[in-house]
Coordinates of C-alpha atoms and ligand atoms in Angstrom, one line a residue:
M672 CA -132.7 -6.2 -91.2
K673 CA -135.8 -6.5 -89.3
L674 CA -135.3 -7.4 -85.6
T675 CA -137.6 -8.5 -82.9
I676 CA -137.0 -8.9 -79.1
V677 CA -137.0 -12.7 -77.9
E678 CA -138.8 -12.7 -74.6
Y679 CA -138.7 -15.2 -71.6
P680 CA -139.6 -18.1 -71.5
N681 CA -138.3 -18.5 -75.2
K682 CA -135.5 -21.2 -75.0
K683 CA -133.4 -19.4 -77.6
L684 CA -132.4 -17.3 -74.4
K685 CA -130.8 -20.3 -72.9
E686 CA -128.4 -20.7 -75.8
K687 CA -124.6 -19.9 -75.8
S688 CA -123.4 -17.5 -78.3
K689 CA -120.7 -18.2 -80.7
K690 CA -117.5 -16.0 -81.2
I691 CA -117.3 -13.6 -84.1
E692 CA -114.6 -14.5 -86.5
K693 CA -115.4 -12.2 -89.3
F694 CA -115.8 -8.4 -89.0
D695 CA -117.7 -7.9 -92.0
E696 CA -120.4 -6.1 -93.6
E697 CA -123.1 -8.6 -92.2
L698 CA -121.8 -8.0 -88.7
H699 CA -122.1 -4.1 -89.2
K700 CA -125.6 -4.4 -90.6
L701 CA -126.6 -6.4 -87.3
L702 CA -124.8 -3.9 -85.2
D703 CA -126.8 -1.0 -86.9
A704 CA -130.1 -2.8 -86.6
M705 CA -129.5 -3.4 -83.1
Y706 CA -129.0 0.1 -82.2
P707 CA -132.5 1.5 -83.0
I708 CA -134.5 -1.5 -81.5
M709 CA -132.7 -0.8 -78.2
M710 CA -133.4 2.8 -78.3
N711 CA -136.8 2.5 -79.3
T712 CA -137.8 0.1 -76.3
N713 CA -136.1 2.2 -73.6
G714 CA -133.0 -0.1 -73.4
I715 CA -129.6 0.7 -72.3
G716 CA -128.2 -2.8 -73.0
L717 CA -128.7 -5.5 -75.6
A718 CA -127.3 -8.4 -76.6
A719 CA -127.6 -10.2 -80.0
I720 CA -129.2 -13.3 -78.7
Q721 CA -132.2 -11.2 -77.5
V722 CA -132.8 -10.5 -81.2
S723 CA -132.4 -14.4 -82.2
H724 CA -128.6 -14.0 -83.2
T725 CA -126.5 -16.5 -81.2
K726 CA -123.4 -14.5 -81.8
Q727 CA -120.9 -12.7 -79.0
I728 CA -122.3 -9.1 -79.5
L729 CA -123.6 -6.7 -77.2
I730 CA -124.5 -3.0 -77.3
L731 CA -124.6 -0.6 -74.4
N732 CA -125.9 3.1 -74.2
I733 CA -125.5 4.3 -70.6
P734 CA -127.4 7.6 -69.7
D735 CA -125.3 10.5 -68.9
E736 CA -125.5 12.7 -65.7
N737 CA -128.6 14.3 -67.2
D738 CA -130.1 10.8 -67.7
E739 CA -129.8 11.2 -71.6
Q740 CA -128.5 8.6 -73.7
S741 CA -126.6 9.8 -77.0
I742 CA -124.9 7.7 -79.8
E743 CA -121.6 9.0 -78.7
N744 CA -121.8 6.9 -75.8
L745 CA -122.8 3.9 -77.7
L746 CA -120.4 0.9 -76.9
E747 CA -120.1 -2.0 -79.3
I748 CA -118.7 -4.9 -77.8
I749 CA -117.8 -7.9 -79.7
N750 CA -116.2 -11.2 -78.0
P751 CA -116.2 -9.7 -74.5
V752 CA -114.0 -11.6 -71.8
I753 CA -114.0 -10.3 -68.1
T754 CA -110.7 -10.6 -66.9
S755 CA -111.0 -9.4 -63.5
K756 CA -113.7 -8.2 -60.8
S757 CA -114.0 -6.7 -57.6
G758 CA -116.2 -5.6 -55.0
T759 CA -119.9 -6.1 -54.8
T760 CA -122.8 -4.0 -55.7
T761 CA -126.7 -4.3 -55.5
Y762 CA -128.9 -2.7 -58.3
Q763 CA -132.5 -3.2 -59.4
E764 CA -132.2 -4.6 -63.0
G765 CA -134.4 -5.2 -65.7
C766 CA -134.3 -6.7 -69.1
L767 CA -135.9 -6.4 -72.4
S768 CA -136.5 -9.9 -72.7
V769 CA -138.2 -9.9 -69.3
P770 CA -140.7 -7.1 -69.5
T771 CA -142.3 -5.6 -66.5
F772 CA -140.1 -7.3 -64.0
Y773 CA -137.3 -5.6 -61.8
E774 CA -135.4 -7.2 -59.0
D775 CA -132.2 -6.3 -56.8
I776 CA -129.3 -8.3 -58.2
V777 CA -125.8 -8.5 -56.5
R778 CA -122.9 -8.2 -58.9
A779 CA -119.3 -7.0 -59.1
E780 CA -118.7 -3.4 -58.3
S781 CA -115.9 -3.1 -60.9
L782 CA -114.3 -5.0 -63.6
S783 CA -111.7 -5.4 -66.4
L784 CA -113.0 -6.3 -70.0
N785 CA -111.2 -7.4 -73.1
Y786 CA -113.3 -7.0 -76.2
Q787 CA -113.1 -6.3 -79.9
D788 CA -114.7 -3.4 -81.8
R789 CA -116.6 -3.6 -85.1
D790 CA -113.6 -3.7 -86.9
G791 CA -111.9 -6.4 -84.9
N792 CA -109.5 -4.0 -83.3
T793 CA -108.7 -5.4 -79.6
K794 CA -109.6 -3.1 -76.5
T795 CA -109.8 -3.0 -73.0
L796 CA -112.1 -1.3 -70.7
E797 CA -112.2 -0.6 -66.9
A798 CA -115.8 -0.2 -65.7
N799 CA -117.5 0.6 -62.4
G800 CA -120.9 1.5 -61.3
L801 CA -124.0 1.2 -63.9
L802 CA -121.5 0.3 -66.8
S803 CA -120.0 -2.6 -64.8
I804 CA -123.5 -4.0 -64.1
A805 CA -124.7 -3.5 -67.7
I806 CA -121.7 -5.3 -68.9
Q807 CA -122.3 -8.4 -66.5
H808 CA -125.8 -8.5 -67.3
E809 CA -125.3 -8.6 -71.0
V810 CA -122.2 -11.0 -70.7
D811 CA -124.5 -13.3 -68.8
H812 CA -126.8 -13.3 -71.9
L813 CA -124.1 -14.5 -74.2
N814 CA -123.7 -17.5 -71.8
G815 CA -127.6 -18.3 -71.8
I816 CA -128.1 -16.6 -68.3
L817 CA -130.7 -14.1 -67.5
F818 CA -130.8 -12.2 -64.4
I819 CA -134.0 -14.1 -63.2
D820 CA -131.7 -17.1 -62.9
K821 CA -129.8 -15.5 -60.0
L822 CA -133.0 -15.2 -57.9
S823 CA -133.7 -17.3 -54.8
Y824 CA -135.8 -20.2 -55.0
S825 CA -138.9 -18.6 -53.5
R826 CA -138.2 -15.1 -55.3
R827 CA -138.0 -17.1 -58.6
K828 CA -141.3 -19.0 -57.8
K829 CA -142.9 -15.7 -57.1
F830 CA -141.5 -14.2 -60.4
E831 CA -143.0 -17.1 -62.5
K832 CA -146.6 -16.7 -61.0
E833 CA -146.4 -12.7 -61.5
Y834 CA -144.9 -13.3 -65.0
K835 CA -147.6 -15.8 -66.0
K836 CA -150.4 -13.4 -65.1
M837 CA -148.8 -10.6 -66.9
L838 CA -148.5 -12.5 -70.1
K839 CA -152.2 -13.8 -69.8
E840 CA -153.3 -10.1 -69.1
R841 CA -151.1 -8.9 -72.2
K842 CA -152.6 -11.6 -74.5
N843 CA -156.2 -10.6 -73.3
S844 CA -155.6 -7.1 -73.9
K845 CA -154.6 -7.7 -77.5
K846 CA -158.0 -9.6 -78.0
T847 CA -160.2 -6.6 -77.1
Ligands
Y12_241 C1 -128.6 -2.3 -65.4 C2 -129.4 -3.3 -65.3 C3 -129.9 -3.8 -66.4 C4 -129.2 -3.6 -67.6 C5 -129.5 -4.5 -68.8 C6 -130.3 -3.8 -69.9 N1 -131.7 -3.5 -69.5 C7 -132.6 -2.8 -70.2 O1 -132.0 -2.1 -71.0 C8 -133.7 -3.0 -69.7 C9 -134.6 -2.3 -70.3 C10 -136.2 -2.2 -70.1 C11 -137.2 -1.2 -71.0 C12 -138.2 -1.2 -70.8 O2 -139.1 -0.5 -71.6 C13 -140.0 -0.9 -72.4 O3 -139.9 -1.9 -72.8 C14 -140.5 0.2 -73.3 C15 -139.0 -2.2 -69.7 O4 -140.3 -1.9 -69.7 C16 -141.2 -3.0 -69.3 O5 -140.9 -4.0 -69.3 C17 -142.7 -2.3 -69.5 C18 -138.2 -3.0 -69.0 C19 -136.8 -3.0 -69.2 C20 -128.3 -2.6 -67.6 C21 -127.8 -1.9 -66.3
CO242 CO1 -131.2 -8.4 -70.4

């Protein structure tokens, strides 16, 4: 399955993802195809909508204490529901769909999550730190929300200007 990352300002990223009802081979093929694209682009989290599939699927691979990612730490999360949140934390976030831009975003420090795995088994997860931040970032994707939607009016305006410039420079560098 050939997947490509959808980038802002593509309107696809604003769509709401649909609940998975069938835990079949098609789902497994999509999950299997999402993993290499996330790893090859140095990502730690990817939602299906970022590869044009409007489905409630996300994958996460949080680096360990040596800053390394391994497939043993891969989390495949289907139909996630955050059931509780507490505290606040700020982290400089980035997104594969908003390349070259990073910004401090305030989110809950810890959370509880209900979800299903690739076989439809129901799971719960308690998360804090980077895992909690990544879950919130990816669950936002499933609701059509990007981290840049959380910026103040002035910061968003600055972002739009910088991002337009980046896209123009990227286009010009491809010509030469
Ligand atoms: C904390 C904050 C945000 C998340 C969501 C997951 N975000 C990512 O995985 C971002 C990855 C990323 C990777 C980049 O590198 C390449 O594209 C090669 C990148 O680089 C550029 O834009 C040039 C930007 C973001 C989880 C936890
Ligand atoms: Co993202």
